[in-house]
Coordinates of C-alpha atoms in Angstrom, one line a residue:
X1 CA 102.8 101.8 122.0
X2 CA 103.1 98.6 123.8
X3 CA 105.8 96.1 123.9
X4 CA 104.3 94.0 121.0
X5 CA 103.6 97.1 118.9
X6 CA 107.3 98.2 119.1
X7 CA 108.3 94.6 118.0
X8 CA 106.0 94.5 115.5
X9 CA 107.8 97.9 114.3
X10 CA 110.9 97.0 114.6
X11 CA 110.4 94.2 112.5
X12 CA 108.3 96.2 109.8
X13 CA 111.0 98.9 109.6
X14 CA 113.6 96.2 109.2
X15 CA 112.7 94.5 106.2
X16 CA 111.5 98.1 104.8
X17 CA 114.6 99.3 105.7
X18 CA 116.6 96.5 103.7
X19 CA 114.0 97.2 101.2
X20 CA 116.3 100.6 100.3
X21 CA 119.5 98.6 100.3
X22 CA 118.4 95.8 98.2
X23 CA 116.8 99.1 96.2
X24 CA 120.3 101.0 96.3
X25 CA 122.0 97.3 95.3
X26 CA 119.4 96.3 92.1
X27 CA 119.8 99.8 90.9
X28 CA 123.6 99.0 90.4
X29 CA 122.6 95.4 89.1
X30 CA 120.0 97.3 86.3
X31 CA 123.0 99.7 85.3
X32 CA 125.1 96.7 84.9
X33 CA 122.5 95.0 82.5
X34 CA 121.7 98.0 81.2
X35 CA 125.1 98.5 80.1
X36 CA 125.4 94.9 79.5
X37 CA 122.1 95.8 76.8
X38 CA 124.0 98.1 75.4
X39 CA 126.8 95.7 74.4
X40 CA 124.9 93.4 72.8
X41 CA 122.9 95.7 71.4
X42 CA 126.0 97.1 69.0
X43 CA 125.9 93.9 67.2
X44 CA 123.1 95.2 64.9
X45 CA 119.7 94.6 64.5
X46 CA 119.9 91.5 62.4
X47 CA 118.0 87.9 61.7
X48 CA 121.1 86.4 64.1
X49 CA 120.8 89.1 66.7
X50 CA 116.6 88.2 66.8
X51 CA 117.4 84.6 67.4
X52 CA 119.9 85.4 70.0
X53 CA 117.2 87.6 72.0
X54 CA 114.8 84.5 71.6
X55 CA 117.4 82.1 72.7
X56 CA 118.1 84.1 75.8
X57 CA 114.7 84.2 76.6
X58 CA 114.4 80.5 77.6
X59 CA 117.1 80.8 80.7
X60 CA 115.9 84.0 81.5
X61 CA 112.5 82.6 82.0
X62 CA 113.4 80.4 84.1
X63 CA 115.7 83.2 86.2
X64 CA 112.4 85.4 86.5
X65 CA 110.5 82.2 87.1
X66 CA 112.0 80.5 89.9
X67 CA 114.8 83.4 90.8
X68 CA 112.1 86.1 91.1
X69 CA 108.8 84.4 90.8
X70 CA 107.3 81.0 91.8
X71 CA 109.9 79.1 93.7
X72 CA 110.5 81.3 96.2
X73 CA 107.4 82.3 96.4
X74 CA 106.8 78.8 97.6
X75 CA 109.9 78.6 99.5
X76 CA 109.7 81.4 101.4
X77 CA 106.8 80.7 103.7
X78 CA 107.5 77.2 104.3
X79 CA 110.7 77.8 105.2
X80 CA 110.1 80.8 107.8
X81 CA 107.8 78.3 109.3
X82 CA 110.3 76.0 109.7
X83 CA 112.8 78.1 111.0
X84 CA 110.5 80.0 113.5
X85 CA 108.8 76.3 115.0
X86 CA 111.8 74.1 114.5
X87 CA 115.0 75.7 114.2
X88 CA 117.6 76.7 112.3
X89 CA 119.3 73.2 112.1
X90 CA 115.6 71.9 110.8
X91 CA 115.0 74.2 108.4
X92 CA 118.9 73.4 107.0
X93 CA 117.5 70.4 106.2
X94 CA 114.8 71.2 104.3
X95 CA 117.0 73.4 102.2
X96 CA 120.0 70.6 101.5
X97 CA 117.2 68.0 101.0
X98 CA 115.2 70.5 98.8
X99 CA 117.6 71.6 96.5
X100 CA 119.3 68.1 96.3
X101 CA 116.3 66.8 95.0
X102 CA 115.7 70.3 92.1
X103 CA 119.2 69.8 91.1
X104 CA 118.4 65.6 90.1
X105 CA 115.3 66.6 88.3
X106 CA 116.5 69.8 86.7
X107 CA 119.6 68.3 85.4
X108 CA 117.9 65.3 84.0
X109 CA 115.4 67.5 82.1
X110 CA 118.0 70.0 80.6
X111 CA 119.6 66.8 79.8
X112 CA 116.3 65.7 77.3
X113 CA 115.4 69.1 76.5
X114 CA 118.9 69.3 75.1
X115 CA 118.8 66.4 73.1
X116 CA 115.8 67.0 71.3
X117 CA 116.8 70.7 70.8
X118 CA 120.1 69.6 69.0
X119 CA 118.0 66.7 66.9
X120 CA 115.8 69.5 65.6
X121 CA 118.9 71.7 64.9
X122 CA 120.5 68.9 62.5
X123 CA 116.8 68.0 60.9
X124 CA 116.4 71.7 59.9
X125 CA 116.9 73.2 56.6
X126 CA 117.3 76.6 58.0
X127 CA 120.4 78.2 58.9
X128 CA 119.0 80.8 61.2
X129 CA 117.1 77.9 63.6
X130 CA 119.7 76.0 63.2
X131 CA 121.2 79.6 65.4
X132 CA 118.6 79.5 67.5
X133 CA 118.4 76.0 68.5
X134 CA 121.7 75.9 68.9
X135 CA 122.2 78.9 71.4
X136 CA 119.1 77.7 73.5
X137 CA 121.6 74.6 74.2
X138 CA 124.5 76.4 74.7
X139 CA 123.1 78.3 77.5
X140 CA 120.1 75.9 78.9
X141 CA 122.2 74.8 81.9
X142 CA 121.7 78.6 83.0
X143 CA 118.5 76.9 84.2
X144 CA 120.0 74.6 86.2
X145 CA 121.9 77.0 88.4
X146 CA 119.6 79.8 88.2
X147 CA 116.9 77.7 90.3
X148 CA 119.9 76.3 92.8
X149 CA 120.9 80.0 93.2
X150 CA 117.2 81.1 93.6
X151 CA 116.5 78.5 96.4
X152 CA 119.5 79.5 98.5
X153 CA 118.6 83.0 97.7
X154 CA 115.5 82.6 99.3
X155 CA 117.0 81.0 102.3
X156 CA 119.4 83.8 102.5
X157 CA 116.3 86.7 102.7
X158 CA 114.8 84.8 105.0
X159 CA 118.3 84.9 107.3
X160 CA 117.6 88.6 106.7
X161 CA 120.5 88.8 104.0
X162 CA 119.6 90.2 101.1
X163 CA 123.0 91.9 99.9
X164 CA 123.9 88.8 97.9
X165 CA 121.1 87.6 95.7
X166 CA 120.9 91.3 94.8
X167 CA 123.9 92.1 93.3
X168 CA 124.6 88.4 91.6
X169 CA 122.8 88.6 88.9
X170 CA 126.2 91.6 88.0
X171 CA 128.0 88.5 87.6
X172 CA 126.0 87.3 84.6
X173 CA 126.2 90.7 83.4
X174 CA 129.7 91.4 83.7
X175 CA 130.5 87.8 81.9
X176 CA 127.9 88.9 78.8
X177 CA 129.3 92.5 78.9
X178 CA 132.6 91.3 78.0
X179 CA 131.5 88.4 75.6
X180 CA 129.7 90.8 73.8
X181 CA 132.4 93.7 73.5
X182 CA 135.1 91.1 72.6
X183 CA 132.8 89.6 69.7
X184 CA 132.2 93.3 68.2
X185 CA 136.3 93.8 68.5
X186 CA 137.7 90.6 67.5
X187 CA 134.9 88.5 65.5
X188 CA 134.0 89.6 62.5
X189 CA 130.9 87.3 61.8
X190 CA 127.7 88.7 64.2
X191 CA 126.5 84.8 64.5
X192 CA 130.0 83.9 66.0
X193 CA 129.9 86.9 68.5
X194 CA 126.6 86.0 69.9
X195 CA 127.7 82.6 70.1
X196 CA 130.5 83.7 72.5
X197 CA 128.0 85.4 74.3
X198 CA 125.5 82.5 74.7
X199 CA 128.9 80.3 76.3
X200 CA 129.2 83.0 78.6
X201 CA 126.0 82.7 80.3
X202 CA 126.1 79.2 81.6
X203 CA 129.3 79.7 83.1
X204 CA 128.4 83.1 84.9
X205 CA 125.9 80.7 86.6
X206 CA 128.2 78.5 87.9
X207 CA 130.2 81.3 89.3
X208 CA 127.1 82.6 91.2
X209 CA 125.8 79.5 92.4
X210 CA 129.1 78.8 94.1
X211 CA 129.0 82.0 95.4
X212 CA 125.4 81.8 97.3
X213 CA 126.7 78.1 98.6
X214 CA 129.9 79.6 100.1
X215 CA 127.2 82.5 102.1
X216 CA 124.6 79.7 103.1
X217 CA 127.9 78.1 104.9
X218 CA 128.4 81.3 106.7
X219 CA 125.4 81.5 108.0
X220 CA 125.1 78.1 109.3
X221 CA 123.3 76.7 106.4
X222 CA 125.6 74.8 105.0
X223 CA 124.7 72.5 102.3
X224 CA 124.8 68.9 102.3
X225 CA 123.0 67.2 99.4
X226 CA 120.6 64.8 100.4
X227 CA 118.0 62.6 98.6
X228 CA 117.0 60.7 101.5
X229 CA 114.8 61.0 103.8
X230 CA 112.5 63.3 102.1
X231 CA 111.8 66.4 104.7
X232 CA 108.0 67.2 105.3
X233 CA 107.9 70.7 104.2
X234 CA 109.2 69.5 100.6
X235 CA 105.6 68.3 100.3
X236 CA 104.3 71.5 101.2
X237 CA 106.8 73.5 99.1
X238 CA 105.5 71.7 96.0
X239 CA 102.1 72.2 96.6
X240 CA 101.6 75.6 96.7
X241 CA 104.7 75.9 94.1
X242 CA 102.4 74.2 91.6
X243 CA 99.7 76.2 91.2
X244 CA 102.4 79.8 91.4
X245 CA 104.5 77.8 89.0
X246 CA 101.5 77.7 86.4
X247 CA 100.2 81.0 86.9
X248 CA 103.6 83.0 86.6
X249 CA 104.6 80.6 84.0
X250 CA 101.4 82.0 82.2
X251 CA 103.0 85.4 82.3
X252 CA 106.4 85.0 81.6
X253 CA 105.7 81.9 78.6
X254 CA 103.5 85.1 77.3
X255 CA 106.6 87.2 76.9
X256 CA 108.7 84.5 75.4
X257 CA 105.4 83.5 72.9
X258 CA 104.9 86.7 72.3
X259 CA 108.6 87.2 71.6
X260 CA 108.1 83.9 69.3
X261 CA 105.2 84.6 67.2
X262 CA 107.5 88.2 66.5
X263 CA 110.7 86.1 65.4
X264 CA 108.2 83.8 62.8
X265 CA 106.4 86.9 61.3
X266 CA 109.7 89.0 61.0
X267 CA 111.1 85.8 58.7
X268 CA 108.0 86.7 55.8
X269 CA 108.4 90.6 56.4
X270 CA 110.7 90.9 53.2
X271 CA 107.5 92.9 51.3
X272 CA 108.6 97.0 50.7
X273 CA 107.2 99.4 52.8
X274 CA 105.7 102.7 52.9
X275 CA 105.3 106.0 54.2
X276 CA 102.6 106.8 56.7
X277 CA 101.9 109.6 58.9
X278 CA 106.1 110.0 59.3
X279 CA 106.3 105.9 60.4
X280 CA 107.7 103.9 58.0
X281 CA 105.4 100.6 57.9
X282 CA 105.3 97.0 55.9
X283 CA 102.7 95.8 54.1
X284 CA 103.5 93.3 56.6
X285 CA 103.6 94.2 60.6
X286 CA 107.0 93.0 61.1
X287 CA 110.5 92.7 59.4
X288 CA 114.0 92.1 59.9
X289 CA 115.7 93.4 63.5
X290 CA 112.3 93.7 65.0
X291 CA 112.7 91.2 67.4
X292 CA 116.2 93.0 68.9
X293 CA 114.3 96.3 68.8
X294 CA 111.3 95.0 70.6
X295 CA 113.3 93.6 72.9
X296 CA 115.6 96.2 73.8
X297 CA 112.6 98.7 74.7
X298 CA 111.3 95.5 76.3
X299 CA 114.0 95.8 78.6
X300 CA 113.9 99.3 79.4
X301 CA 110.3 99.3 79.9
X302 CA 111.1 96.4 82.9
X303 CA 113.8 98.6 84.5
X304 CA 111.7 101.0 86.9
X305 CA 110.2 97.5 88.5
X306 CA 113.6 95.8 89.2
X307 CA 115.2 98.7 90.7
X308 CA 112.2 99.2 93.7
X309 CA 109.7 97.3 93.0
X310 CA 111.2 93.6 93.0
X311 CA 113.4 94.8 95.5
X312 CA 110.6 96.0 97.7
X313 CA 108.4 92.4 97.3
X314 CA 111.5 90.3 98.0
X315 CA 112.3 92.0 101.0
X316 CA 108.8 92.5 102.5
X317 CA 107.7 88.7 101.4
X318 CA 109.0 87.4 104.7
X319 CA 107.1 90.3 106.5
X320 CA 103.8 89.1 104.6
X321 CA 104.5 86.0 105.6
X322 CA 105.0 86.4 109.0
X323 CA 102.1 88.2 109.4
X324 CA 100.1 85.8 107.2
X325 CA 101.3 83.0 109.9
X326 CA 100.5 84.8 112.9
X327 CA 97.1 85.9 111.3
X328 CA 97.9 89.0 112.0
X329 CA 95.9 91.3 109.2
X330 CA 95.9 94.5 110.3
X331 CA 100.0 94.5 109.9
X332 CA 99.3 92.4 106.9
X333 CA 97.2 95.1 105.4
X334 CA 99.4 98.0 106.4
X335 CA 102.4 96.8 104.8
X336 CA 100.6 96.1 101.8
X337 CA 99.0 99.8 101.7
X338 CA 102.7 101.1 102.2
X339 CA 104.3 98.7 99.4
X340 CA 101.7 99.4 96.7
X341 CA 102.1 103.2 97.4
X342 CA 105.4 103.2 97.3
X343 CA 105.5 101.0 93.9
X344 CA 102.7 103.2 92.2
X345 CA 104.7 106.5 92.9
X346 CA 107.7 105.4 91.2
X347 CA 105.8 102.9 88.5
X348 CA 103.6 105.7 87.9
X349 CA 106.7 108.4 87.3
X350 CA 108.9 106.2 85.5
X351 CA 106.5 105.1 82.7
X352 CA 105.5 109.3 82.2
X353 CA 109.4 110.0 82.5
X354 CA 110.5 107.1 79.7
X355 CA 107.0 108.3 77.8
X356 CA 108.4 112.0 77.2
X357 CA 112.2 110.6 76.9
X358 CA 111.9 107.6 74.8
X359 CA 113.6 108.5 71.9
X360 CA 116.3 110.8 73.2
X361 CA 117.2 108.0 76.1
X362 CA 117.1 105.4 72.8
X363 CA 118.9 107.1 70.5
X364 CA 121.8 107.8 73.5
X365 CA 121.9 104.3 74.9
X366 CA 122.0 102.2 72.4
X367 CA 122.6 103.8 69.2
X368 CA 126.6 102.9 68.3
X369 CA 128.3 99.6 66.5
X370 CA 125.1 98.0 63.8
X371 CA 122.7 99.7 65.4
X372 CA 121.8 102.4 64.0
X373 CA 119.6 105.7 64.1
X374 CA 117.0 104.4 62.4
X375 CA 116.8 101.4 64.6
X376 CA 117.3 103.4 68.0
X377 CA 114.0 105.6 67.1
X378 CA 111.7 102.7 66.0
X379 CA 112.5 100.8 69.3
X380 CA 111.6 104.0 71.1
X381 CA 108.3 104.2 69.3
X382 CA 107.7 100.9 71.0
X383 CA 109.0 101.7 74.2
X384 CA 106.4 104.5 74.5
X385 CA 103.7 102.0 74.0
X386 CA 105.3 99.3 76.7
X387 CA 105.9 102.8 79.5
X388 CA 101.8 102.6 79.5
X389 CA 101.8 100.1 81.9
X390 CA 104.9 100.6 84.1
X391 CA 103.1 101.4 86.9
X392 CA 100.9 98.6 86.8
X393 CA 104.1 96.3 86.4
X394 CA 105.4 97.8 89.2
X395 CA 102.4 97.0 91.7
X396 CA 101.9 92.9 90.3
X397 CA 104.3 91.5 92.3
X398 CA 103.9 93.4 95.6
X399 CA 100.3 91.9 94.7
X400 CA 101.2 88.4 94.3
X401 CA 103.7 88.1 97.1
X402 CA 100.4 89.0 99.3
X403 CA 98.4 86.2 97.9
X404 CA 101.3 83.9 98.3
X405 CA 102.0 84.8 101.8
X406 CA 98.7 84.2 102.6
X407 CA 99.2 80.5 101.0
X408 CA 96.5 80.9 98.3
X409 CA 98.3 80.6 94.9
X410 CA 95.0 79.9 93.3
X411 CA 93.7 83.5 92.8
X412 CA 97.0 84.6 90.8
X413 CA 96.8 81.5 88.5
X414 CA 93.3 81.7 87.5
X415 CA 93.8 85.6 87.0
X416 CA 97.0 84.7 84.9
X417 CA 95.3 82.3 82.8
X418 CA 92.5 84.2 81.5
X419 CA 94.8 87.5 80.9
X420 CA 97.7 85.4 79.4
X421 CA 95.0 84.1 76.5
X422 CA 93.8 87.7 76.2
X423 CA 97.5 88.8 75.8
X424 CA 98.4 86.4 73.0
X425 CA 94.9 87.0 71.6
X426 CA 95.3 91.0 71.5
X427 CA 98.5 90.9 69.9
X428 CA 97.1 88.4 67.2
X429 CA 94.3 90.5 66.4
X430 CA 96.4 93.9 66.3
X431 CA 99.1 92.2 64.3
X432 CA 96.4 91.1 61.4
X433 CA 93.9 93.7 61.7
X434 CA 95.7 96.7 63.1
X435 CA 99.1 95.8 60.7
X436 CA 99.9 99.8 60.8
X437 CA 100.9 99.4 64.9
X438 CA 103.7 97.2 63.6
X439 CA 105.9 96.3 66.3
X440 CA 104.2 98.8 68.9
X441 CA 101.2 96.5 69.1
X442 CA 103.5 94.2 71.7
X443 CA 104.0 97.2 74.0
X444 CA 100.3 97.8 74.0
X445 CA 99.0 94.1 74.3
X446 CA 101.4 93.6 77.7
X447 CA 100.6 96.9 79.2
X448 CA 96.8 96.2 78.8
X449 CA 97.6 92.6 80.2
X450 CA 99.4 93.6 83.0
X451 CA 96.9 97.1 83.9
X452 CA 94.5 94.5 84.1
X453 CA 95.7 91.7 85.8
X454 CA 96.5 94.2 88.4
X455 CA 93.3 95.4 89.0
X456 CA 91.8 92.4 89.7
X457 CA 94.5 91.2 91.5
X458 CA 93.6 94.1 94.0
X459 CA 90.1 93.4 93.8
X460 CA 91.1 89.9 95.0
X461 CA 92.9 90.4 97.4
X462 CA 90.9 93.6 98.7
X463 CA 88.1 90.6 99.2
X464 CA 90.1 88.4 100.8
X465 CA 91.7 90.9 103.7
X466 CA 89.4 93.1 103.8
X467 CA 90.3 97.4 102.9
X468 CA 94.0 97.9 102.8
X469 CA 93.3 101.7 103.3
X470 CA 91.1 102.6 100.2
X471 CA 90.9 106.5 101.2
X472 CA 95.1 107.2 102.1
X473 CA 95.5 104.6 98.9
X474 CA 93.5 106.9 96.5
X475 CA 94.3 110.1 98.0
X476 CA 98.2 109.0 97.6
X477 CA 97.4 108.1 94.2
X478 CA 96.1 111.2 93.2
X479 CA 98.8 113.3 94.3
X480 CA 101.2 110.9 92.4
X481 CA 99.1 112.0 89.2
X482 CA 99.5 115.5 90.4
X483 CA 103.4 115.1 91.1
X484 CA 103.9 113.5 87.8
X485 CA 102.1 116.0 85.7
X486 CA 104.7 118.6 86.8
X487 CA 107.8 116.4 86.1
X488 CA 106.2 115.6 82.5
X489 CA 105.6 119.6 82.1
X490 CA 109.0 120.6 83.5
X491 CA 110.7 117.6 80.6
X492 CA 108.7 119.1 78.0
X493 CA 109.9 122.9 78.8
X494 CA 113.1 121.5 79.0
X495 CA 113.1 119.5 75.4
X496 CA 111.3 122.9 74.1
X497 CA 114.4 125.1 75.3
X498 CA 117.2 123.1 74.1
X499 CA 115.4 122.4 71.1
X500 CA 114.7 126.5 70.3
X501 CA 118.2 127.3 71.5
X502 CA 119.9 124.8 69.0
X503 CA 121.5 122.6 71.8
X504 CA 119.1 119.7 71.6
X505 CA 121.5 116.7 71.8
X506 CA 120.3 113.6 73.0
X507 CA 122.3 112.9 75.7
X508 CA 122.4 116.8 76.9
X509 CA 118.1 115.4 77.2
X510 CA 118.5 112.5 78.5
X511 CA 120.9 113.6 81.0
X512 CA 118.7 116.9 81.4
X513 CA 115.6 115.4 81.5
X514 CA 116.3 112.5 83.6
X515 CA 118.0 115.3 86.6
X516 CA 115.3 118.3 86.0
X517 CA 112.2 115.6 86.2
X518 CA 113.3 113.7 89.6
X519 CA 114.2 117.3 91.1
X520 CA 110.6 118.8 90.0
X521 CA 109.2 115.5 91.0
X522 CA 110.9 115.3 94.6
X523 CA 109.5 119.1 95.2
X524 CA 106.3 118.4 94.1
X525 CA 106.1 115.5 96.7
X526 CA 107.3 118.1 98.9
X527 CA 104.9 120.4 98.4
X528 CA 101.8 117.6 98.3
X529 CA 103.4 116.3 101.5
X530 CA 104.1 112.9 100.5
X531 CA 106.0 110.5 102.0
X532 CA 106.9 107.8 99.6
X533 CA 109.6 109.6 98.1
X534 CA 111.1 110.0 101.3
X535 CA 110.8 106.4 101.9
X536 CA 112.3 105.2 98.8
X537 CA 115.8 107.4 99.5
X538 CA 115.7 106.7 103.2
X539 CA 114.9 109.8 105.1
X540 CA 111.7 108.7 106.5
X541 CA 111.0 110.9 109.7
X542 CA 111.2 109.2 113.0
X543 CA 107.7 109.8 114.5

């Protein structure tokens, strides 16, 4: 191995190797929220709690937008390039003048949005949008500093620090968490406590985003807001942030339609309903608390991608980019290989894992306070549906981050157009025509989205690099069938014996399930001779 080769693997295993930190770091950020889930979820599954889950869903867009999606996507390249042909000092300036310039026009639009959002909120005759509309305003300056944070973020990763923007989003957590437990202790009206929680959010933000400017200082990128002059690589920035903006806004506005079109049709779902085949159905799809228990295994279903997968395209996007600036392909295309094998393994496992467990894991997590048994096992019914698609959740952005890297935005958005129609479409159709899916028919419409907008995302970008691997890629698939077919076997004996010996308890199986199935799933990657696992805890083998 020459010189360059060990440089090039140095590098490589550096940003893999922060890959398991930032891993290690999200999984503590996903307990947090997970927990933080949990606490909201006690206030019931009621018309109030639905509109607070909608209402949340307008910062949080923009967080997975801009935080994890389009604007560093944008960012990221432009700014290596900066760094790595002018300096450090030059690419400080693109950063002060860049997010100087975000925070004028973002504040000026939450400023209108608001406004309208409050007239429509006094013009309405009903109560519960008044609720809605008015917890969207409470928190929309949450997507103010969510994109400020997101931006120095980004600058941050591409310093090579990555502890940080992992483990902030805690902060927002740990602010809702105790919003949410106080309004369940001290408030006795449910539209009150969620209120509390919506004030919590925009201040968590302000507490993170003074956070990531205090670290930018310490790394000599200290901020100094800056209209003018405008630096060249804003230009640049915006113009491949446009067309990533559009198609990730695709997908994510899908989620918050879809989550929408659920919040209108639970309001008419007041019709009786009836037994069939053991699931309780309307005579309408939907009805009241649907929206919280959609949701909530909405939530679950996108844990397995925050905890590697996210991690894994945020740290390796500066490696793709590197590559993608040196032209340097074959690195490009190995890294890619590695990525997507490592996210299918554990995409792949999870959604099995949450399949067989979906309504012990439920029933444990979230059943306490107004929610109750009833509710827990319906929003695992869903949850099984949304764990189709895991693994292709968990391979999009390693995907994307590729085509980004390589400065072609265009192939995502015109991929996320069409499947965002066919999304919105699907659900229509199921929800009218297919009315005895109920809620389950969201699960299904975003895991057929996502399975294939993946696929021809790796079509894409298959064509435009040329074979990332085909045989080790398929070969590593199929053992990651094989591997999984034993952990879903070893679950199911498992259930079968606590059931037969009376101790089936559901957090005795979720606890059970969750230790016997990673166990039986690291030997069987043991025995197939895998290495992902290995990769994902840290115990790669030095060659």
């Amino acid at each position: 191995m020459n010189e360059q080769q060990q440089e090039h693997h140095r590098e490589r295993e550096h940003f893999f190797g922060a890959a398991k930190i930032v891993a290690a770091l999200t999984s503590l950020s996903r307990v947090s929220g997970l927990f933080r889930d949990m606490a909201i979820t006690a206030l019931g599954a009621t018309r109030a709690a639905s509109a607070f889950r909608v209402a949340f869903m307008v910062p949080n867009l923009f967080r997975r937008l801009f935080g994890e999606g389009a604007l560093s996507a944008a960012f990221v390249p432009v700014f290596s390039d900066v760094a790595e042909k002018g300096g450090l000092e030059k690419a400080r300036l693109l950063l002060s003048n860049f997010i100087a310039l975000a925070a004028v026009v973002l504040c000026g639009a939450a400023v209108v949005v608001s406004a309208g959002l409050l007239v429509w909120a006094w013009a309405s005759p009903k109560p519960d949008l008044q609720l809605l509309l008015t917890m969207t305003v409470i928190m929309l300056p949450f997507m103010v500093t969510v994109c400020l944070l997101a931006m120095g973020s980004a600058a941050l990763n591409c310093r090579g620090h990555f502890v940080y923007p992992a483990v902030a989003p805690i902060l927002l957590n740990l602010f809702q968490i105790a919003a949410a437990v106080a309004g369940l202790k001290l408030i006795a009206s449910v539209p009150s406590s969620l209120l509390l929680v919506s004030a919590s959010v925009p201040v968590a933000g302000l507490v993170q985003l003074i956070g990531v400017f205090w670290l930018l200082k310490r790394s000599n990128l200290a901020i100094v807001l800056r209209l003018r002059p405008i630096e060249p690589g804003i230009a640049t920035v915006l113009r491949l942030m446009a067309p990533a903006l559009i198609g990730l806004g695709f997908l994510q506005f899908c989620e918050l339609l879809q989550m929408v079109i659920g919040w209108v049709m639970e309001a008419k779902s007041t019709s009786p309903y009836l037994e069939m085949f053991g699931w309780q159905i309307l005579k309408k799809p939907l009805w009241e608390g649907d929206v919280v228990r959609i949701d909530t295994a909405r939530r679950l279903y996108q844990l397995p991608m925050g905890v590697l997968a996210m991690s894994l395209a945020t740290t390796i996007f500066p490696l793709l980019s590197r590559y993608a600036l040196r032209n340097d392909l074959p690195a490009l295309r190995e890294s890619v290989n590695r990525a997507i094998r490592l996210s299918f393994l554990e995409g792949f496992a999870a959604g099995a894992g949450l399949f067989v467990l979906a309504e012990p894991i439920m029933v444990f997590l979230f059943q306490r306070g107004n929610f109750t048994h009833d509710d827990a096992l319906r929003a695992a019914a869903i949850l099984k549906w949304y764990s189709l698609g895991i693994w292709a959740n968990c391979m999009y952005p390693i995907l994307t981050r590729a085509f980004y890297a390589l400065k072609d935005p265009r192939t995502p958005l015109r991929i996320a157009v069409v499947l965002t129609v066919f999304s919105v479409a699907s659900l229509l159709a199921m929800l009218i025509w297919i009315p005895q899916l109920g809620p389950r028919s969201f699960g299904l419409s975003i895991s057929l989205t996502t399975v294939l907008t993946t696929v021809l995302l790796a079509a894409a970008l298959r064509r435009r690099i040329g074979s990332f691997g085909d045989r080790q890629m398929a070969l590593s698939i199929l053992k990651s069938v094989v591997a999984t077919a034993a952990m879903v076997a070893a679950i199911y004996g498992l259930l079968w014996a606590l059931a037969a010996g009376g101790l089936y308890r559901p957090w005795l199986a979720t606890i059970a399930g969750v230790t016997v199935g990673l166990g039986v799933l690291y030997l069987a990657t043991k025995v197939l001779r895998m290495p992902e696992l290995d990769e994902m805890l840290g115990r790669l083998r030095k060659k």
